[in-house]
CSV table of C-alpha atoms in Angstrom, one decimal:
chain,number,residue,atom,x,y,z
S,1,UNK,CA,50.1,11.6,94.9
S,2,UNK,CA,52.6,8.6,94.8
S,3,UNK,CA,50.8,5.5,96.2
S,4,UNK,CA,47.1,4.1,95.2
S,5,UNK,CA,45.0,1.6,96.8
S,6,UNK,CA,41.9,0.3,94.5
S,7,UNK,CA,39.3,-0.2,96.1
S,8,UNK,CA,38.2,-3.0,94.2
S,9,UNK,CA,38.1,-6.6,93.0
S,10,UNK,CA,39.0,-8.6,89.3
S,11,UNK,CA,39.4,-7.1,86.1
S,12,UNK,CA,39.0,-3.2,87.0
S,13,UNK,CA,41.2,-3.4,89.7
S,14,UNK,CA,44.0,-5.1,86.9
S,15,UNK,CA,42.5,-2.0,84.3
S,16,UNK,CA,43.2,0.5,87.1
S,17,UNK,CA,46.8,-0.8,88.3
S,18,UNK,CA,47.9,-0.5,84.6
S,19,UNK,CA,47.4,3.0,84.6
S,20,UNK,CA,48.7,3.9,87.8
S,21,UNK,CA,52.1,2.3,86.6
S,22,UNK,CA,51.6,3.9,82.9
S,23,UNK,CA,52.1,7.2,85.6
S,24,UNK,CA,55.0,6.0,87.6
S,25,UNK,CA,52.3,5.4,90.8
S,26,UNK,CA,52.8,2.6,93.4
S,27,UNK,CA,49.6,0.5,93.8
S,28,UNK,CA,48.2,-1.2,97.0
S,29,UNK,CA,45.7,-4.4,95.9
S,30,UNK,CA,42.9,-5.1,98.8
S,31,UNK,CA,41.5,-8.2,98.6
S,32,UNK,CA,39.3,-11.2,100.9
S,33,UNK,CA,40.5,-14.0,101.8
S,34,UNK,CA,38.9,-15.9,98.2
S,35,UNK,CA,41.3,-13.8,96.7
S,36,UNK,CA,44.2,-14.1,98.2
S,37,UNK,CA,45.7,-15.3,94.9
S,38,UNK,CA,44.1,-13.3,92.6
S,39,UNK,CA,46.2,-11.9,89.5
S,40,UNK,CA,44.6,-8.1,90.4
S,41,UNK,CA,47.0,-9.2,93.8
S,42,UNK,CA,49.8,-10.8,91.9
S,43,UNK,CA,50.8,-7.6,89.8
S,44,UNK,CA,49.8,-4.6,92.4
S,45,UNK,CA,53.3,-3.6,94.4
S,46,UNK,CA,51.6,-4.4,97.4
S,47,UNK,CA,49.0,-6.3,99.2
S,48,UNK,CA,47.0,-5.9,101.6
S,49,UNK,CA,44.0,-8.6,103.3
S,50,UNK,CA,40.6,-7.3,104.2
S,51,UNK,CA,39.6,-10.8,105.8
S,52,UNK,CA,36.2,-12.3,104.9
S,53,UNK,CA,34.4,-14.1,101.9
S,54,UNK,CA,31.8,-11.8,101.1
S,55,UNK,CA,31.8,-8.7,99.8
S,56,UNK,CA,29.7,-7.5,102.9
S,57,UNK,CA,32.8,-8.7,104.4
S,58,UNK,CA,35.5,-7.5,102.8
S,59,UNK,CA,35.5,-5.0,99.8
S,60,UNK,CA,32.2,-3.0,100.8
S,61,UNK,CA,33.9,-2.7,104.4
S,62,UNK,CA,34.8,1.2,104.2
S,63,UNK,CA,36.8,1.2,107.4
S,64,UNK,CA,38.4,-1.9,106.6
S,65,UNK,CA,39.4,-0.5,103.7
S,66,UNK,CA,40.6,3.0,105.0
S,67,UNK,CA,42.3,0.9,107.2
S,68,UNK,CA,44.2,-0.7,104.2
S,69,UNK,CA,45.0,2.6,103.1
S,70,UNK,CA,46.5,4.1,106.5
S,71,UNK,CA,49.0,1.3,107.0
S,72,UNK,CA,50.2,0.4,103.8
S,73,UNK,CA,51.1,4.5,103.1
S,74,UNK,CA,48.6,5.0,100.2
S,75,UNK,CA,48.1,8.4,99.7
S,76,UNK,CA,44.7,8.4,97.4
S,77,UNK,CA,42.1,5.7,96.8
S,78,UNK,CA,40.5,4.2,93.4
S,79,UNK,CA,37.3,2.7,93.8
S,80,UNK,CA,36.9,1.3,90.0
S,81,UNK,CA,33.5,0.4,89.7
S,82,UNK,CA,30.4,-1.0,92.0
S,83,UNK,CA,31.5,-2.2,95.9
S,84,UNK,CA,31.9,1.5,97.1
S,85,UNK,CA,32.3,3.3,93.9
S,86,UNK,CA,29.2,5.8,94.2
S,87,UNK,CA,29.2,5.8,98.5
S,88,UNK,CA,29.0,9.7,99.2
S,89,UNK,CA,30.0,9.1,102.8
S,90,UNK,CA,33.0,6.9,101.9
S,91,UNK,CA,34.4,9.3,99.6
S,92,UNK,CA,33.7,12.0,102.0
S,93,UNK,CA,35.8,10.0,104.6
S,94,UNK,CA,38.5,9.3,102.1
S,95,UNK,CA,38.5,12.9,102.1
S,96,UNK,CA,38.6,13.7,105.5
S,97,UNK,CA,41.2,11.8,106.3
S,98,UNK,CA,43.7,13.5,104.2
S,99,UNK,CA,43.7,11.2,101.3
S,100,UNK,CA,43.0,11.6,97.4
S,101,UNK,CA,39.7,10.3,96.6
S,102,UNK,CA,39.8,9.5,92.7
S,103,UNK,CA,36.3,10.3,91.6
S,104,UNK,CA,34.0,13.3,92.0
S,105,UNK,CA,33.3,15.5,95.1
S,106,UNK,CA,31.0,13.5,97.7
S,107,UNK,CA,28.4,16.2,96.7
S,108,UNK,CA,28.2,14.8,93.6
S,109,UNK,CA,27.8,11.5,93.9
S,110,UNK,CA,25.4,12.3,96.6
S,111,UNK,CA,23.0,14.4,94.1
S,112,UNK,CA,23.4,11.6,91.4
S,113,UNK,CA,22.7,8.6,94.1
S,114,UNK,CA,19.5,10.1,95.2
S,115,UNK,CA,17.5,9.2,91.9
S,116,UNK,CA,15.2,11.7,92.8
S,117,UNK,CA,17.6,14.6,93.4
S,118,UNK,CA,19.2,13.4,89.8
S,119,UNK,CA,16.2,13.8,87.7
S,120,UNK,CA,15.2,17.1,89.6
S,121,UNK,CA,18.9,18.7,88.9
S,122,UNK,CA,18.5,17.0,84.8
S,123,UNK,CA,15.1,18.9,84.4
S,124,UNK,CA,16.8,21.9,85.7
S,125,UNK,CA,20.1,21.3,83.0
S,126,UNK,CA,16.9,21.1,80.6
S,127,UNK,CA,17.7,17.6,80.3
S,128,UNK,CA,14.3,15.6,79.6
S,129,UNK,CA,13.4,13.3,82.1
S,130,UNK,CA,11.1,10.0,82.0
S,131,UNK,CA,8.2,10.2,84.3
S,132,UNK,CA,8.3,8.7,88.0
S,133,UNK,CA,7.9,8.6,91.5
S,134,UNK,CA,9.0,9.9,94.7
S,135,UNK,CA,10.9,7.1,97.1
S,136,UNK,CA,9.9,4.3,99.0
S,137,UNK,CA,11.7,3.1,101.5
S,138,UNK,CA,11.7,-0.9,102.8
S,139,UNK,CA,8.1,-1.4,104.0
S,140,UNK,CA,7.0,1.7,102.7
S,141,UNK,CA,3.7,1.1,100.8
S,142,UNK,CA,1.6,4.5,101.2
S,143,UNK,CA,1.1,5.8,97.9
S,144,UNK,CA,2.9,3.5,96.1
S,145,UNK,CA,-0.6,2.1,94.2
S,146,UNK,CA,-1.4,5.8,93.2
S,147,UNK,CA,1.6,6.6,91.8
S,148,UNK,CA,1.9,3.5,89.9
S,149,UNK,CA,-1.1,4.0,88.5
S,150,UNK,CA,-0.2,7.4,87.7
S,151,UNK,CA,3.3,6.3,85.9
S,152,UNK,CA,1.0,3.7,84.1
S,153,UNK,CA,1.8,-0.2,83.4
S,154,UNK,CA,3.9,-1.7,82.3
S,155,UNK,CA,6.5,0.0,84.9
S,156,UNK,CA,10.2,-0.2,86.5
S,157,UNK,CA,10.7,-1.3,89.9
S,158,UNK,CA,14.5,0.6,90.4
S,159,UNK,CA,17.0,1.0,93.2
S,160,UNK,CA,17.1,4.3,94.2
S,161,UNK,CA,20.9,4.6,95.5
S,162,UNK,CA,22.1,2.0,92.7
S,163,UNK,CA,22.8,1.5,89.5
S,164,UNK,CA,23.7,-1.3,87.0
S,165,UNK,CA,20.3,-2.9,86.6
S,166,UNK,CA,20.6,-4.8,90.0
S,167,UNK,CA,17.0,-5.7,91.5
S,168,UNK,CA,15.4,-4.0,88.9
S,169,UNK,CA,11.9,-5.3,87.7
S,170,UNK,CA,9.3,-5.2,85.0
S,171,UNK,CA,5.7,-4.8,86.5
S,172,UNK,CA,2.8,-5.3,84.0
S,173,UNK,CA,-0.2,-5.0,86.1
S,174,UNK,CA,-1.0,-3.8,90.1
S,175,UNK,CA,-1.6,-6.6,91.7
S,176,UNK,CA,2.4,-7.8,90.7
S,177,UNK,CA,3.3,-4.3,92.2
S,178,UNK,CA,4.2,-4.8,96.1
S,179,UNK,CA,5.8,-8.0,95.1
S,180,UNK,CA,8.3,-6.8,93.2
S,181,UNK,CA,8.8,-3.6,95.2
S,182,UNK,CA,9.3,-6.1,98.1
S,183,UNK,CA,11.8,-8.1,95.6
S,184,UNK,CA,13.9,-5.2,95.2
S,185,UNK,CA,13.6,-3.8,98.0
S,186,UNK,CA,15.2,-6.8,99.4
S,187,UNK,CA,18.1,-7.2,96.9
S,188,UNK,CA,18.8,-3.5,97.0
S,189,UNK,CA,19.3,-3.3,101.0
S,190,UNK,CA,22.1,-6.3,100.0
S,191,UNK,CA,23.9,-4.8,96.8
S,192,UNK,CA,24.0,-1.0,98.4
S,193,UNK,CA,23.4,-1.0,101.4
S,194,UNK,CA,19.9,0.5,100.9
S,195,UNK,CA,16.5,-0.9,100.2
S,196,UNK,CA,15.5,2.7,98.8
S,197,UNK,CA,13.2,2.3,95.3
S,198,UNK,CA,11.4,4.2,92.9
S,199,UNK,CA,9.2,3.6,90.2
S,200,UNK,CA,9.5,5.1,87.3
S,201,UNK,CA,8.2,4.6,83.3
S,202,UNK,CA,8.5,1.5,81.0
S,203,UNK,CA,9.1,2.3,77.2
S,204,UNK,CA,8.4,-0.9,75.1
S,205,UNK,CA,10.6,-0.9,72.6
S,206,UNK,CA,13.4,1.5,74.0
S,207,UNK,CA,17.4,1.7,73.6
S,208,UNK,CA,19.7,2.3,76.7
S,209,UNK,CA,22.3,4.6,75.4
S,210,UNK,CA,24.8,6.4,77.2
S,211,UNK,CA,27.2,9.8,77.1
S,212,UNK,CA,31.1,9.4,78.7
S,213,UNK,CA,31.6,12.3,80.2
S,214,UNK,CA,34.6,13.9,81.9
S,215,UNK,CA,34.0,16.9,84.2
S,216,UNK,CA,37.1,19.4,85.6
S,217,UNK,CA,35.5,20.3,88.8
S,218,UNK,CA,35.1,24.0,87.6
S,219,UNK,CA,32.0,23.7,85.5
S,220,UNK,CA,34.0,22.7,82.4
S,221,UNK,CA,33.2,19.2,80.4
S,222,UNK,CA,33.4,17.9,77.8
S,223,UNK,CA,32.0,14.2,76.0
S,224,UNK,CA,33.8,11.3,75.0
S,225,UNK,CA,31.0,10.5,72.4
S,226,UNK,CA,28.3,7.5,72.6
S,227,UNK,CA,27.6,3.7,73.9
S,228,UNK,CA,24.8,1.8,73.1
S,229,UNK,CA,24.3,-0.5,75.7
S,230,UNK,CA,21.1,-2.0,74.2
S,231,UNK,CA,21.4,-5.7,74.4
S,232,UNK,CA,20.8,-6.9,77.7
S,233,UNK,CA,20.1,-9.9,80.1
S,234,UNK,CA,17.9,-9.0,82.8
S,235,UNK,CA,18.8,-5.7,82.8
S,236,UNK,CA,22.5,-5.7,82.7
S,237,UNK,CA,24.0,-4.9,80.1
S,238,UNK,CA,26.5,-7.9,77.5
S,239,UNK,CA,27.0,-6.2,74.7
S,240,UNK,CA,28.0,-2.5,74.0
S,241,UNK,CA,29.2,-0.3,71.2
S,242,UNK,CA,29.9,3.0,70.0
S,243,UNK,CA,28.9,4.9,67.3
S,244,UNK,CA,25.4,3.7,68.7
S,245,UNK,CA,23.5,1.9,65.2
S,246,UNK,CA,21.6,4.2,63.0
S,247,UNK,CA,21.1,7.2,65.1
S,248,UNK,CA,21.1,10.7,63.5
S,249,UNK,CA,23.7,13.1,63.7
S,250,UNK,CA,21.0,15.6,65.3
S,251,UNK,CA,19.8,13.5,68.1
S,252,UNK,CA,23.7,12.3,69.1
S,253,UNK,CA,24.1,15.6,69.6
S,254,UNK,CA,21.1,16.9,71.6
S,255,UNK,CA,22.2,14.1,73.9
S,256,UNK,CA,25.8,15.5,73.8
S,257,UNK,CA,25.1,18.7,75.0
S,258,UNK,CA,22.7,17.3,77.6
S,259,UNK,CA,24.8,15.2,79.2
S,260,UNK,CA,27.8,18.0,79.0
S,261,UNK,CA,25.4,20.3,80.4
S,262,UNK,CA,24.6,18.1,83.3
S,263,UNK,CA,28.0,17.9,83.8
S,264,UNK,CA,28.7,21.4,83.8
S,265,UNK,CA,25.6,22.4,86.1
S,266,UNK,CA,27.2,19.6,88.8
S,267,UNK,CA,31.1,21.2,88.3
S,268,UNK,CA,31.3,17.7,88.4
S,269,UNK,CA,34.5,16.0,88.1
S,270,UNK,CA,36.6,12.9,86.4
S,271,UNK,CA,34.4,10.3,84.7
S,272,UNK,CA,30.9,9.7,84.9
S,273,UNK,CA,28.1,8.2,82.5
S,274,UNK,CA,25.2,9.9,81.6
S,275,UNK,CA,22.2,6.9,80.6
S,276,UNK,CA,19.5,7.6,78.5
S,277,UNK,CA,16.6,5.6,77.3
S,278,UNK,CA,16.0,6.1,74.0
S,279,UNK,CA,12.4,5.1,72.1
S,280,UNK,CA,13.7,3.1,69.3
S,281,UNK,CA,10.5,4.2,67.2
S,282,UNK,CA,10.3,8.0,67.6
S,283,UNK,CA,14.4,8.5,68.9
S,284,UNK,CA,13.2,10.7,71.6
S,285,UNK,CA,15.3,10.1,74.7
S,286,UNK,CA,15.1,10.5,78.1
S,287,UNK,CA,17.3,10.9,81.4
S,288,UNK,CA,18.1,7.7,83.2
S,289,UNK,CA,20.7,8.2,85.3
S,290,UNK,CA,24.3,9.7,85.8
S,291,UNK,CA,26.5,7.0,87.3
S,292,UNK,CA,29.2,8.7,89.1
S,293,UNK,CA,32.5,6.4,88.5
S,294,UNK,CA,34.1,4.8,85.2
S,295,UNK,CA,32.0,2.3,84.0
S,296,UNK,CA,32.6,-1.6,82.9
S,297,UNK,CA,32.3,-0.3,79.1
S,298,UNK,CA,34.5,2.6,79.5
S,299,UNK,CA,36.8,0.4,76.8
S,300,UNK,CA,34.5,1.0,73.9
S,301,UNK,CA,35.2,5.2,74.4
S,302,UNK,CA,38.8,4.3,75.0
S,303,UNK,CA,39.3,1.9,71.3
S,304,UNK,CA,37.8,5.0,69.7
S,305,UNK,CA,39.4,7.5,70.9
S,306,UNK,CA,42.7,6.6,71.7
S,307,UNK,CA,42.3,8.0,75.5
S,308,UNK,CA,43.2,6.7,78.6
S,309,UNK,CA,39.8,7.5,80.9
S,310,UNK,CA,41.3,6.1,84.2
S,311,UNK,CA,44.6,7.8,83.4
S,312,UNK,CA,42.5,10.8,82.7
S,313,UNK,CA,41.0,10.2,86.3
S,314,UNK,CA,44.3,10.1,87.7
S,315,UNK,CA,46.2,12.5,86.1
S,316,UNK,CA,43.2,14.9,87.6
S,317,UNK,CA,43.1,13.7,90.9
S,318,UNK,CA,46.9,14.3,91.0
S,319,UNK,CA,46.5,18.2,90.1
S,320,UNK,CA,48.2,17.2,86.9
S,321,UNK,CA,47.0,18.4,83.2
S,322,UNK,CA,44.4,14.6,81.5
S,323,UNK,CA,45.0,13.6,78.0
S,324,UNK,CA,41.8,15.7,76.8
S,325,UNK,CA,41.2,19.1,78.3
S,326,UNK,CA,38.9,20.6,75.5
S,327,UNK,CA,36.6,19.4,73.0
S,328,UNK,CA,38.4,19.8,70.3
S,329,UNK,CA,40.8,17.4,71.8
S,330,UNK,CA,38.7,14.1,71.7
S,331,UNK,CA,38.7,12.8,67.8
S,332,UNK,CA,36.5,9.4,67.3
S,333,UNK,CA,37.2,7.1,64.4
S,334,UNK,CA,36.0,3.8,63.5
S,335,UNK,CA,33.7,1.6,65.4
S,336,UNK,CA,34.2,-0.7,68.7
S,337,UNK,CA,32.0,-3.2,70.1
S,338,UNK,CA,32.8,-5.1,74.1
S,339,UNK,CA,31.2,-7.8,75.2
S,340,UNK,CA,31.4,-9.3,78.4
S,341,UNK,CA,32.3,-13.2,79.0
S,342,UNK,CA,30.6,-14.5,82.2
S,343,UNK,CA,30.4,-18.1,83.7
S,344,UNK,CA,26.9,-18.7,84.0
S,345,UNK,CA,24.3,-20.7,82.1
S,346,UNK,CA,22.4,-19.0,79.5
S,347,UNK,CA,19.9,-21.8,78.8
S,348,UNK,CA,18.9,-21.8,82.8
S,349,UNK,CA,18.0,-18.2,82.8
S,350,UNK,CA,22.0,-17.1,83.4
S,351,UNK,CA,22.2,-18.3,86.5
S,352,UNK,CA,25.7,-18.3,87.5
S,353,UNK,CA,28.4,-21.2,86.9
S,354,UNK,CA,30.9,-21.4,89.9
S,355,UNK,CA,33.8,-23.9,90.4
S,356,UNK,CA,37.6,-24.3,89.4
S,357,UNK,CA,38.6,-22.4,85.5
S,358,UNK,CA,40.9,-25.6,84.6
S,359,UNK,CA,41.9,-23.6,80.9
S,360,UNK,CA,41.7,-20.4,79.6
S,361,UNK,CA,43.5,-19.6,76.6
S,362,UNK,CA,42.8,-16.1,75.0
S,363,UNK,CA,43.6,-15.1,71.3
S,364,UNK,CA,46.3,-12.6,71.3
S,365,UNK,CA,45.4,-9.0,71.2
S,366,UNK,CA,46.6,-5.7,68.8
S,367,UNK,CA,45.6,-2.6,67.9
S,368,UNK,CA,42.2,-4.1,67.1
S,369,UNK,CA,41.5,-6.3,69.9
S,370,UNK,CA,41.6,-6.1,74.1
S,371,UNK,CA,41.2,-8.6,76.5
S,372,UNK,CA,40.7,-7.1,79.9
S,373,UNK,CA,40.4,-9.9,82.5
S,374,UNK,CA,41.3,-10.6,85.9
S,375,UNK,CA,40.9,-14.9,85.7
S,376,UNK,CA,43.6,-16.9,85.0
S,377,UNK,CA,43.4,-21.0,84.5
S,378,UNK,CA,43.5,-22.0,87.8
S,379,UNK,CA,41.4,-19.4,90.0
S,380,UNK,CA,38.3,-20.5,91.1
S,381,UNK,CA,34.6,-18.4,90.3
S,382,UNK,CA,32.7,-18.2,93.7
S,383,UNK,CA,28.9,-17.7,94.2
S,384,UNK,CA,30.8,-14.6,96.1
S,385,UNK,CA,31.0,-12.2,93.5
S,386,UNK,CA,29.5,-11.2,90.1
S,387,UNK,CA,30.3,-14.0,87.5
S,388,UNK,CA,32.1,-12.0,84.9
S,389,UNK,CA,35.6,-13.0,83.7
S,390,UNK,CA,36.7,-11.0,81.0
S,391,UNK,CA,35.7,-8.0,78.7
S,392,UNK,CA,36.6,-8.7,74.8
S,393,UNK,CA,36.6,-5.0,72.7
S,394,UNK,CA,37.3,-4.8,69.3
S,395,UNK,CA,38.1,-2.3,67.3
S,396,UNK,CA,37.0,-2.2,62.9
S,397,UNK,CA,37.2,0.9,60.5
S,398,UNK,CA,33.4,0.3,60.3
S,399,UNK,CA,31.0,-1.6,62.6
S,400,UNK,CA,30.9,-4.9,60.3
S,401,UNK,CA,34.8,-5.2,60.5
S,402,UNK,CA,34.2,-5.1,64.7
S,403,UNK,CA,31.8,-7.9,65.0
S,404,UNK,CA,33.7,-10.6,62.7
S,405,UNK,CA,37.2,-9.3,64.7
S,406,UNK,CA,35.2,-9.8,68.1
S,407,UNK,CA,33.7,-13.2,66.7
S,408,UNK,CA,37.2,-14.3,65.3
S,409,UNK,CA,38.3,-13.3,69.2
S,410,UNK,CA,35.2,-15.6,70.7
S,411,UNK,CA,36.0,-18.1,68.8
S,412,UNK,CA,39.8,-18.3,69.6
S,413,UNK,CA,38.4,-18.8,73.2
S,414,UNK,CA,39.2,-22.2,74.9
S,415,UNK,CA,37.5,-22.6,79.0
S,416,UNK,CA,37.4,-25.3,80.6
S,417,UNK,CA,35.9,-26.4,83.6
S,418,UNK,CA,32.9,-23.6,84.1
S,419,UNK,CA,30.1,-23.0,82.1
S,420,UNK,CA,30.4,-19.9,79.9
S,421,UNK,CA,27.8,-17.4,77.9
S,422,UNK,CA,30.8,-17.9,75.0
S,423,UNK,CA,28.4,-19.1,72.5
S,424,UNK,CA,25.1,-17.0,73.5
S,425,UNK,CA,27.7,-14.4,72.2
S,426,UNK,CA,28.6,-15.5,69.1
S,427,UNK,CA,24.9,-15.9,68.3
S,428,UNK,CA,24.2,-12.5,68.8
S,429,UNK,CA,27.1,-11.2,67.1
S,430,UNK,CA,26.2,-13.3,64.4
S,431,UNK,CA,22.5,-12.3,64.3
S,432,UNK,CA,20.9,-10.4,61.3
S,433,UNK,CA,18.9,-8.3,63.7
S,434,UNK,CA,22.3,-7.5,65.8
S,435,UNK,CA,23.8,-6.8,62.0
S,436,UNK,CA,21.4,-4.3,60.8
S,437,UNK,CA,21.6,-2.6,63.6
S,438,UNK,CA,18.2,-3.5,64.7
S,439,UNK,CA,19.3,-3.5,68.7
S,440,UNK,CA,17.1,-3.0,71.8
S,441,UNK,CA,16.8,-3.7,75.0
S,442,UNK,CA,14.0,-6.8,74.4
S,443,UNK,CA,16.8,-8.4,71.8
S,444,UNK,CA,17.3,-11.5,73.7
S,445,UNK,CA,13.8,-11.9,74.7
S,446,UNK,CA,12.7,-11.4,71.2
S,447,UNK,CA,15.2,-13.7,69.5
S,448,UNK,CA,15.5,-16.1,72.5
S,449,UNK,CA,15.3,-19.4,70.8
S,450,UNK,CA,18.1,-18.2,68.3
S,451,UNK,CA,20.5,-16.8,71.1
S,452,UNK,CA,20.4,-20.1,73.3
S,453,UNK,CA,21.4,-23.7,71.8
């Protein structure tokens, strides 16, 4: 394995090209015609144009993209995250045409895809499981009324072959139900490629909190410890951080070897997430989902751990020996918290902000602080792609020191010409609820008028 294209777009396609030279690999950069002059082009060793604005046109085009590899000599493909990240029948054709697909066997992210299949293999890893349904497919209604009622309100509306909160929905009584269905349904077909849902159980005061993993293929796996994810906007996730707040040493661990034992039931392979809901009042969890690529957090594990996850991904894919091949070899100390800088407009719902970036200066980073961005001043946010610009993670001997170094960070900040959620962040770092640790996923409902000036 000398030459890797990524499959991708921004920052993780920056995050992924730093590793690959890290290893002494040449890198191919794809990109549409928007971003011709993106930095995530600028610094790969080669480029190479996928045509098109959209990412229906461009980045989610799998033949365009094999294309890409075939005549620029690439020899194995990253996907990074989201575009065609978890596509079971790209990575299978990756495969099949003699090239290194970094990520885990199509199988895999075939059985994790299908949300269905994924909570029937968890109950069988003895993993426990939130009640839900079977799948509905676009215009599919039959049934669907039973088995809400069945679930009980207030339910999730979810993407069955997707992840990342996209199109998901709250439903709080039936006659809302085939709305929203139809909603995500809808937004589903467009993110994925599939309109595919399922509905599954709302807990009311619950906290999203997830298990890096790292599989060897063979059945072995280990953890790379804890992220809570818990403070969300419409289901996606701004702010994460690891050691997750006040959680017992018992319960981290029973969702450890949970995760580890998904793992090792799937012989999956490289990096994966395992998401659990957690009930903030009881601490009993439950399986989400296993999202089968690295994740936009992965920098939290990395800041406490001192590995390299993508370098991990490639030194596997490349038949050479990761950073971290037993337990014993992944040590955690301190405490890091990310959270993720996006033009849009926190006071109109987060809608996004698009135009021209006229200034962007950053604070300069150490051993306590990353910026991982792919904007510069000068590039230009389009309605194209998902609004987020940069990832801040910062790094304390406890978790107090980590919010005021990621405050100090925000507040070094200077953008100009977009709107930002810079000071929506700030406020939450900054909130006493956020600093005792009192996180869930209904934090910025609950302390709405505090969050947004």
């Amino acid at each position: 394995m000398k030459t890797v294209l990524i499959a991708n777009r921004g920052e993780i396609a920056c995050r992924v090209i730093r590793s690959c030279q890290a290893l002494g690999l040449r890198t191919v950069a794809v990109h549409s015609d928007p971003d011709a002059q993106s930095r995530h082009v600028e610094i790969a060793d080669q480029r190479v144009s996928l045509g098109g604005s959209s990412a229906a046109e461009s980045y989610l085009r799998a033949d365009a993209v094999l294309e890409a590899a075939r005549s620029s000599g690439a020899d194995a493909i990253h996907p990074g995250y989201g575009f065609l990240s978890e596509n079971e029948a790209f990575a299978a054709a990756v495969e099949a045409a003699g090239l290194v697909w970094v990520g885990p066997s199509p199988a895999s992210i075939a059985d994790m895809g299908d949300k269905e299949r994924a909570r029937l293999l968890a109950r069988a890893a003895g993993v426990p499981v939130l009640p839900g349904s079977s799948r509905f497919r676009p215009g599919e209604f039959n049934g669907l009324v039973p088995a809400a009622l069945e679930i009980g309100f207030p339910l999730l509306v979810k993407a069955a072959a997707g992840g990342g909160g996209i199109g998901m929905r709250r439903v709080d009584r039936p006659e809302d139900l085939q709305a929203a269905v139809e909603a995500t349904q809808g937004m589903a077909a467009r993110a994925f490629g599939d309109g595919t849902i399922y509905l599954e159980r709302y807990i009311e005061r619950a906290r999203h909190v997830e298990v890096q993993v790292f599989g060897f293929g063979d059945g072995r796996a280990i953890h790379v410890h804890e992220r809570d994810c818990s403070i969300q906007r419409r289901f996606q996730k701004i702010i994460e951080e690891s050691p997750a707040p006040g959680l017992s040493p018992d319960t981290l661990r029973a969702m450890y070897d949970s995760a580890v034992a998904l793992c090792r039931q799937e012989r999956y392979r490289g990096a994966g997430t395992v998401e659990f809901v957690l009930d903030a009042d009881t601490h009993e969890f439950f399986f989400l989902e296993m999202n089968t690529r690295i994740q936009v957090e992965h920098p939290v594990s990395e800041m406490i751990t001192g590995l390299d996850l993508v370098g991990m991904q490639l030194q596997l894919a490349s038949g050479q020996v990761p950073q971290a091949r037993e337990q014993d070899d992944v040590h955690a100390r301190g405490h890091a918290i990310e959270c993720r800088l996006y033009a849009e407009r926190p006071a109109k719902g987060f809608l996004p902000s698009t135009g021209l970036v006229t200034r962007f200066d950053l604070p300069l980073t150490d051993d306590t602080l990353r910026i991982d961005s792919g904007v510069r001043a000068g590039d230009r946010i389009s309605h194209f792609y998902d609004p987020m610009i940069a990832k801040f993670i910062a790094h304390g001997a406890n978790r107090e020191c980590a919010i005021a170094r990621l405050i100090d960070a925000i507040d070094a900040v200077r953008i100009e010409g977009i709107e930002t959620n810079l000071g929506f962040l700030r406020r939450t770092l900054d909130h006493p609820a956020f600093r005792n640790g009192q996180v869930s996923t209904g934090f910025v409902d609950l302390y709405k008028p505090d969050l947004i000036a």
